[in-house]
Coordinates of C-alpha atoms and ligand atoms in Angstrom, one line a residue:
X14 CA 90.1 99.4 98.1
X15 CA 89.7 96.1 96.0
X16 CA 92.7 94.8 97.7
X17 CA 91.3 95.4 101.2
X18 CA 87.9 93.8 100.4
X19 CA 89.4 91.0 99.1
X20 CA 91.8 90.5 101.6
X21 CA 88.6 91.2 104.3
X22 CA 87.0 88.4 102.2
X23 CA 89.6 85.8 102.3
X24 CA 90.5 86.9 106.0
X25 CA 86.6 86.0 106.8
X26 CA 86.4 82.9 104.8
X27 CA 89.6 81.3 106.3
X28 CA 88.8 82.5 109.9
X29 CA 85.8 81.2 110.1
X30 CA 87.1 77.3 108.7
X31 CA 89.8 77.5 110.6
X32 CA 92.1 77.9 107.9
X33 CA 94.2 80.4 109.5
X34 CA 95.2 78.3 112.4
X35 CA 95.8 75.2 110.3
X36 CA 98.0 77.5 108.0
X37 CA 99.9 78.9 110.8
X38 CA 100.5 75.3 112.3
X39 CA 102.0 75.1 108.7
X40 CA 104.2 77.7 109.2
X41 CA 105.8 76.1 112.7
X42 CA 103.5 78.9 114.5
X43 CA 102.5 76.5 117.1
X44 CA 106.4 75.5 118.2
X45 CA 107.1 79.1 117.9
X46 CA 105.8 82.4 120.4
X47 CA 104.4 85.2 118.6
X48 CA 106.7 88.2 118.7
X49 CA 104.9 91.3 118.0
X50 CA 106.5 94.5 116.3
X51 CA 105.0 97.9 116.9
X52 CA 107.1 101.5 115.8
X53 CA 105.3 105.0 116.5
X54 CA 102.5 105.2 119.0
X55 CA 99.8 108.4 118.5
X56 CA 97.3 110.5 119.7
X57 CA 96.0 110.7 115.8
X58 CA 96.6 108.6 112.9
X59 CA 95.8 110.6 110.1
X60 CA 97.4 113.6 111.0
X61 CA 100.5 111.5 111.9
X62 CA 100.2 109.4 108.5
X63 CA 100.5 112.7 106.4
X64 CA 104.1 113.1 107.7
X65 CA 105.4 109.8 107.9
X66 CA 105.0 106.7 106.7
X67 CA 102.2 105.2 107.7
X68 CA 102.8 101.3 108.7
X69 CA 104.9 103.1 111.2
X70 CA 102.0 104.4 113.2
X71 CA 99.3 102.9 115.1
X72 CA 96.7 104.8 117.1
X73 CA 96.7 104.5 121.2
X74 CA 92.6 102.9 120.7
X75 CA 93.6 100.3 117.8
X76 CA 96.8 99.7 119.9
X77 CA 94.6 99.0 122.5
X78 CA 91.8 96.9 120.5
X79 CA 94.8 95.0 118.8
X80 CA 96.0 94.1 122.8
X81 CA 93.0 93.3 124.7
X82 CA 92.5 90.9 121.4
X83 CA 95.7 89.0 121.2
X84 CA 95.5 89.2 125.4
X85 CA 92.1 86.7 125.6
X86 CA 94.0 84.2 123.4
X87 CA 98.0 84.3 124.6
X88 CA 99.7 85.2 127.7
X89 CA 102.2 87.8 127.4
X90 CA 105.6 87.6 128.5
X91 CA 108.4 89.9 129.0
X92 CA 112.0 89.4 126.7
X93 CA 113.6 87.6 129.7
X94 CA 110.3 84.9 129.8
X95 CA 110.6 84.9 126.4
X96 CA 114.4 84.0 126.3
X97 CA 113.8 81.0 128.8
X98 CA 111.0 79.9 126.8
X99 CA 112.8 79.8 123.8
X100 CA 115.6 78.4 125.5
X101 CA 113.4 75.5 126.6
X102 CA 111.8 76.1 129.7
X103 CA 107.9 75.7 128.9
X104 CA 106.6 76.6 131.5
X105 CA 103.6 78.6 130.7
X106 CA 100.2 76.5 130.0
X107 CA 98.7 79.3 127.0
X108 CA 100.2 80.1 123.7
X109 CA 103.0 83.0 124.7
X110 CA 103.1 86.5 123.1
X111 CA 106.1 89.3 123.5
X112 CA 105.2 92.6 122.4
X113 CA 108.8 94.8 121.1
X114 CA 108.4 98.2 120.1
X115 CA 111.1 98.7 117.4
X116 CA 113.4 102.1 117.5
X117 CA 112.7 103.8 120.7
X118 CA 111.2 106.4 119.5
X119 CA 109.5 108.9 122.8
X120 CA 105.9 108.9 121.8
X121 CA 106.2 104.8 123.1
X122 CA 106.3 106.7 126.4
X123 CA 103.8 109.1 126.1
X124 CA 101.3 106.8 124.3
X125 CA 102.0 103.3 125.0
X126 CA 103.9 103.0 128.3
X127 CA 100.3 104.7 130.1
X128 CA 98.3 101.7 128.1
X129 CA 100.9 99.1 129.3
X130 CA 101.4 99.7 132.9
X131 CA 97.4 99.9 133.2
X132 CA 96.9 96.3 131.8
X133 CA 100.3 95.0 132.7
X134 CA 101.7 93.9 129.7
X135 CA 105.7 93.7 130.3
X136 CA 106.3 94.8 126.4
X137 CA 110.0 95.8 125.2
X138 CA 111.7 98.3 123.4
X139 CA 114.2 97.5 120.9
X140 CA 116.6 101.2 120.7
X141 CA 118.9 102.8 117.8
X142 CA 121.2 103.8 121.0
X143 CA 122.7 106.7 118.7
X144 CA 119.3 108.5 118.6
X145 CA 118.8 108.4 122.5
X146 CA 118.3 111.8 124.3
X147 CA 119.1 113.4 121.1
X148 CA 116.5 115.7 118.9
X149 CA 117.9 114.3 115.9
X150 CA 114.9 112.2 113.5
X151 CA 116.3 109.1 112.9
X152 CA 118.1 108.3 109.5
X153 CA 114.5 106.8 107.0
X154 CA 112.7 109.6 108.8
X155 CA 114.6 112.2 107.8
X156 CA 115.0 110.9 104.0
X157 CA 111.4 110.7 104.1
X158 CA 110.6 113.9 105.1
X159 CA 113.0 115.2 102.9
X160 CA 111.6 113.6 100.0
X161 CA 108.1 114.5 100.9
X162 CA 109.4 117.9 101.1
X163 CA 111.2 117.8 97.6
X164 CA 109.4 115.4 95.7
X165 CA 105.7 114.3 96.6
X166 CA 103.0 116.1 94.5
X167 CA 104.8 117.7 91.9
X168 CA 103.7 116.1 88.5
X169 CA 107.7 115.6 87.8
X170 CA 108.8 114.6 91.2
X171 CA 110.1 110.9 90.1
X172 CA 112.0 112.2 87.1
X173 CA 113.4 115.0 89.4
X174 CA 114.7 112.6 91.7
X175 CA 115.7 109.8 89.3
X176 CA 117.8 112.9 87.6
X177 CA 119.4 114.3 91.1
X178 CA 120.3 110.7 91.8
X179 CA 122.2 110.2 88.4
X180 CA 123.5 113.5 89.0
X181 CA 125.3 112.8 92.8
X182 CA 126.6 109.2 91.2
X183 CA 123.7 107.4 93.8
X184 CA 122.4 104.1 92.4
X185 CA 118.7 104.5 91.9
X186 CA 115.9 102.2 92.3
X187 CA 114.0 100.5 89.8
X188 CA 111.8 102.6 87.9
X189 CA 108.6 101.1 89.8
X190 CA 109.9 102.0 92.9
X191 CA 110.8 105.6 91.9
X192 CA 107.5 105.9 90.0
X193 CA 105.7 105.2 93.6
X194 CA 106.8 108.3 94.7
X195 CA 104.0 110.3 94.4
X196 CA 101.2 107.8 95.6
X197 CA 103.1 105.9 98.0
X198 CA 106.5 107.6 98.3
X199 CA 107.3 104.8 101.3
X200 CA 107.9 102.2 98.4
X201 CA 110.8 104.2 97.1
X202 CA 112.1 105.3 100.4
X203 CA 112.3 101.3 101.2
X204 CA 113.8 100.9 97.8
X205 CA 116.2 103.3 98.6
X206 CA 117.1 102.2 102.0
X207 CA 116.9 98.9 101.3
X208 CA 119.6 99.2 98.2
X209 CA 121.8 101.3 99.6
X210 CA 124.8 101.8 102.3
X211 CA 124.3 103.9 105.3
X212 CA 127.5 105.9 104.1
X213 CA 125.5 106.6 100.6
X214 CA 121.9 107.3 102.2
X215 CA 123.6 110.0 104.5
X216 CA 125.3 111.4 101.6
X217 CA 121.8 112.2 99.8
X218 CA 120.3 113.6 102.7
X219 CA 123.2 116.5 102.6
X220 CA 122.3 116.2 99.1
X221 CA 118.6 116.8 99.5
X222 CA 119.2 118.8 102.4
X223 CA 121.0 122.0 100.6
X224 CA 117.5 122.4 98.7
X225 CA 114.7 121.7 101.6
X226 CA 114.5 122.1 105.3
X227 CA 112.7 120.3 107.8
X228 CA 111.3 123.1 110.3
X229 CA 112.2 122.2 113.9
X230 CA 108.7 121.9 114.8
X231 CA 108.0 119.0 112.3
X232 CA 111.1 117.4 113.8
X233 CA 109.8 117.5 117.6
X234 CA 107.3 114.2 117.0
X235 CA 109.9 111.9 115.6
X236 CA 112.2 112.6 118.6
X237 CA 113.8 109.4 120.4
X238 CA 113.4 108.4 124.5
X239 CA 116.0 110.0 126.1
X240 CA 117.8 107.5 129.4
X241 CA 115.7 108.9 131.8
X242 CA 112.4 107.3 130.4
X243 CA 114.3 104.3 129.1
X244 CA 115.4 104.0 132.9
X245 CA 112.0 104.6 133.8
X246 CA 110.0 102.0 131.7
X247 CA 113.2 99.7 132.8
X248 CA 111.7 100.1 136.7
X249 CA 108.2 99.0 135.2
X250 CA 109.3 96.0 133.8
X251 CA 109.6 97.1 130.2
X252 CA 112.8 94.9 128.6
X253 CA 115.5 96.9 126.7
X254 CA 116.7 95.5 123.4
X255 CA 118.9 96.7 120.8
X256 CA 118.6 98.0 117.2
X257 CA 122.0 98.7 117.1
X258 CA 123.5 102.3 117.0
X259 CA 122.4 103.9 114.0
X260 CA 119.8 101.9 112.2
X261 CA 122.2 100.8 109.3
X262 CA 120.4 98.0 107.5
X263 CA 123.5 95.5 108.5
X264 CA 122.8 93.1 104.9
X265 CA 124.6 96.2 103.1
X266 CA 127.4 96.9 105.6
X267 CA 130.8 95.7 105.9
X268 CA 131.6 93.3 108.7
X269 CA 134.0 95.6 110.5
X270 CA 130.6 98.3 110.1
X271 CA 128.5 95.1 111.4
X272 CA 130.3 95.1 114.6
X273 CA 130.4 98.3 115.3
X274 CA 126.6 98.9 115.1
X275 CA 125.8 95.7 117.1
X276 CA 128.7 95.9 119.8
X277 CA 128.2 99.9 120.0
X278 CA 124.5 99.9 120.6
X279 CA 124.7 96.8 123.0
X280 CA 128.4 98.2 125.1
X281 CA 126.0 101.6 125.7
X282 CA 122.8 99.9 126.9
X283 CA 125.0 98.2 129.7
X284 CA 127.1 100.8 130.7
X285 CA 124.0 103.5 130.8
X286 CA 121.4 101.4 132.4
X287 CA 123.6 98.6 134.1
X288 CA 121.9 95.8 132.6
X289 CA 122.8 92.8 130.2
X290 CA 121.3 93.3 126.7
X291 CA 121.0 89.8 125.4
X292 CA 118.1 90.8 122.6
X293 CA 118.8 92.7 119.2
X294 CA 116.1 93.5 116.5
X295 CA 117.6 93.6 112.9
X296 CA 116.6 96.8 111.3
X297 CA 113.8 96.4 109.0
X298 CA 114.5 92.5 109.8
X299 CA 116.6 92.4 107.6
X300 CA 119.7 89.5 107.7
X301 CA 122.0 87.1 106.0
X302 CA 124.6 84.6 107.6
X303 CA 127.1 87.2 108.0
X304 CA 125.1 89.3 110.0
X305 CA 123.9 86.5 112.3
X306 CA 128.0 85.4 112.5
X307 CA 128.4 89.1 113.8
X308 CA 125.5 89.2 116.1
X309 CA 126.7 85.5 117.5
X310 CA 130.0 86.6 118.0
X311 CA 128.9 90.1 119.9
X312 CA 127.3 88.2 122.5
X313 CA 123.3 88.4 121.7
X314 CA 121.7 85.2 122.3
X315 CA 118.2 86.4 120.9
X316 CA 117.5 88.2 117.6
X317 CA 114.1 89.0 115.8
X318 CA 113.5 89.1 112.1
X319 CA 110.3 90.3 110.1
X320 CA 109.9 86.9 108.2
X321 CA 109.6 83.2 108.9
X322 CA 113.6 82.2 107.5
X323 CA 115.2 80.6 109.9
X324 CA 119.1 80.4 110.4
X325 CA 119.6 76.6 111.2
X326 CA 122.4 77.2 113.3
X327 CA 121.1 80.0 115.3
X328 CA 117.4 79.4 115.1
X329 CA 117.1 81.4 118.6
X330 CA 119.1 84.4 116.4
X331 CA 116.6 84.5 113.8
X332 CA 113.1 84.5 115.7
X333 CA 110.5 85.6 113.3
X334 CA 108.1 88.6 114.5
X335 CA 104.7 89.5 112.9
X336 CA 104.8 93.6 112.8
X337 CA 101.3 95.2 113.4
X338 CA 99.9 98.8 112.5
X339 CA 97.2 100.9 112.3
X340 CA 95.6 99.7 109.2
X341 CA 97.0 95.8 109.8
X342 CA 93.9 94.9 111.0
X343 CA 91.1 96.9 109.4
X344 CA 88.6 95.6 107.0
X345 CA 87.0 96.7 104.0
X346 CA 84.8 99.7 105.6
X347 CA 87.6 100.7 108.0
X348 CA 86.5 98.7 111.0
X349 CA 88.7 97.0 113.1
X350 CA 88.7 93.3 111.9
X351 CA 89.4 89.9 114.2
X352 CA 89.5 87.6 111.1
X353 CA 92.3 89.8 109.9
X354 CA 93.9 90.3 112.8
X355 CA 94.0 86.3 113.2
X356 CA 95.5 86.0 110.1
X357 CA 97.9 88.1 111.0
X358 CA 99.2 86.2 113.8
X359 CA 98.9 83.0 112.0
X360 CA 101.1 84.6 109.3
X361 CA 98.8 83.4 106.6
X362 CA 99.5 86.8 104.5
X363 CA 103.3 86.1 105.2
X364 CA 102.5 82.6 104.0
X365 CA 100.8 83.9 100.5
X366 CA 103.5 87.0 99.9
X367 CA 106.8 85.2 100.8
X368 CA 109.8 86.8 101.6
X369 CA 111.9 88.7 99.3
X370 CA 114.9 88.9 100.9
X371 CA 117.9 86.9 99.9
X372 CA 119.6 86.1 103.1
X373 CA 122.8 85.1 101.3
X374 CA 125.7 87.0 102.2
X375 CA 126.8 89.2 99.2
X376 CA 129.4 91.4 100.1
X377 CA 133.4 90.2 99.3
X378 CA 134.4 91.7 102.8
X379 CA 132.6 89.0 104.4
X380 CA 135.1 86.6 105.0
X381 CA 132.6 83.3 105.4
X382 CA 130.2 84.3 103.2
X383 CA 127.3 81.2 103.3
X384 CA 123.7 80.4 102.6
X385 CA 121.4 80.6 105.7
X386 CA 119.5 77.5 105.3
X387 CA 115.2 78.0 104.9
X388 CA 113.7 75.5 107.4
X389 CA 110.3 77.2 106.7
Ligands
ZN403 ZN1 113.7 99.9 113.0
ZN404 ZN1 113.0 85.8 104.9

């Protein structure tokens, strides 16, 4: 609560000077589009938030607010506009906007796509191809669930986990992160992901799952598009991007696993819908040199981070995105807020936070390991 008023506060008082736009202009916002990142789209965020983790969600109405918002003051453009913009071609009088929805996940359709189509926005999904037409929940959603399941509101919950961990020989996370489990059990599920191999996260969810179950109902809302609707937001105009096959956060992969998730996802997209997939979303945004080697020598010319690094010798590989949710934008009371939503795109909370990633390759496999070098 004291966080949100102050940040409501500060949001108001820069707003209002200016501040936010000469802060952004800092940041190389105004040689740069803004590149949106939504996840889940829902019929109701509170029931939604109690199952998930909640900067994944964002309500159809402050999807909408959020749009109509950003639409008075930027034009948007589809990936392929975007591409030729970045590429050089500026064409386009406003300030340009792209909106990617990362993951693919089928309420997109159901929520967004109807929103979209109505006030012509030519958005973009970015798709774990693995996940497509499947029932499966994608990898973090299934930890998560498990976790909520196993963990969340029993007085020893972090203990039990930090014990199960040390038991099954998984590294765990700092003590912080594993205290957080109770309050806000997303900070240890990014720990968790965020530390670990996709090879050792699968391994705890066997783990996990021989103790809990996640009923077959609960599973139905995190289910993926499946080709038919992908083929059918295609004909609207919606652009199709990868997030590689499986959602392995590619910073603690092996090259050879690299390559696999970022040629995989992109091989399937062309065969099955008989386009040419020149976009990839890193996932979480997270990525080091080696990655971007990997991604450069797959064939993407595009790729979209979460921060404001920049690779200097692929700058059009690391194009920084601002990701928006429900509560990105709400002030103190609750209300939907422009001054924070303006700061948002100006990336003036990016600006105060940082970045914690490293973006130095630190694996020995990589065979050219080397510093990506912060223009920022
Ligand atoms: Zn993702
Ligand atoms: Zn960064």
């Amino acid at each position: 609560m004291v966080r949100r008023l102050f940040k409501t506060a500060m949001a108001w008082a820069l707003h209002r000077s200016g501040a936010d736009q000469f802060i952004g202009r800092m940041d190389g916002f105004r040689s740069m589009p803004l590149v949106l990142c939504y996840h889940r789209v829902v019929e109701d965020f509170a029931a939604s938030a109690r199952k998930t983790m909640p900067a994944m969600l964002i309500s159809t109405r402050t999807l909408e607010r959020q749009l109509d918002w950003i639409g008075r003051r930027f034009c948007f453009v589809s990936l392929e506009e975007l591409g030729s913009w970045l590429e050089g071609e500026k064409n386009i009088s406003r300030p340009v906007a792209a909106v990617i929805f990362d993951d693919g996940y089928r309420d997109v359709h159901t929520h967004a796509f109807p929103l979209l189509k109505r006030k012509g926005i030519p958005a973009a999904v970015s798709v774990v191809t693995d996940f497509i037409g499947t029932s499966e929940m994608q990898i973090y959603d299934r930890l998560y669930g498990l976790l909520l399941r196993r963990f969340v509101g029993r007085p020893s919950g972090a203990e039990d986990l930090g014990r199960l961990l040390a038991a099954v020989g998984i590294r765990r996370p700092a003590d912080a992160a594993l205290l957080s489990l109770t309050k806000e059990p997303h900070k240890t599920l990014s720990a968790l992901v965020r530390e670990l191999p996709q090879a050792e996260i699968l391994r705890l969810i066997k783990v996990l799952e021989a103790g809990v179950d996640i009923p077959e109902n609960d599973r139905l809302e995190f289910r993926s598009l499946d080709w038919a609707m992908l083929a059918e937001m295609h004909r609207a105009g919606i652009s199709i991007a990868s997030h590689t096959k499986s959602h392995a956060l590619l910073t603690n992969e092996s090259r050879q696993t690299v390559l696999e998730e970022v040629q995989g996802s992109r091989r399937e997209l062309e065969r099955r819908m008989g386009i040419e997939v020149k976009h990839i979303a890193y996932p979480d945004g997270h990525f080091n040199s080696a990655v971007i080697d990997a991604v450069a020598a797959s064939g993407y010319r595009f790729g979209y981070t979460t921060c404001s690094h920049r690779d200097s010798r692929y700058p059009l590989l690391t194009v920084p995105r601002t990701i928006l949710w429900e509560n990105a934008c709400m002030d103190f009371t609750g209300s939907f807020s422009p001054a924070i939503l303006s700061c948002q795109i100006h990336r003036v909370f990016d600006f105060a936070s940082g970045c914690r990633q490293p973006h130095a390759s630190n694996r020995a496999d990589y065979r050219r390991p080397r510093f990506v070098e912060i223009q920022s």
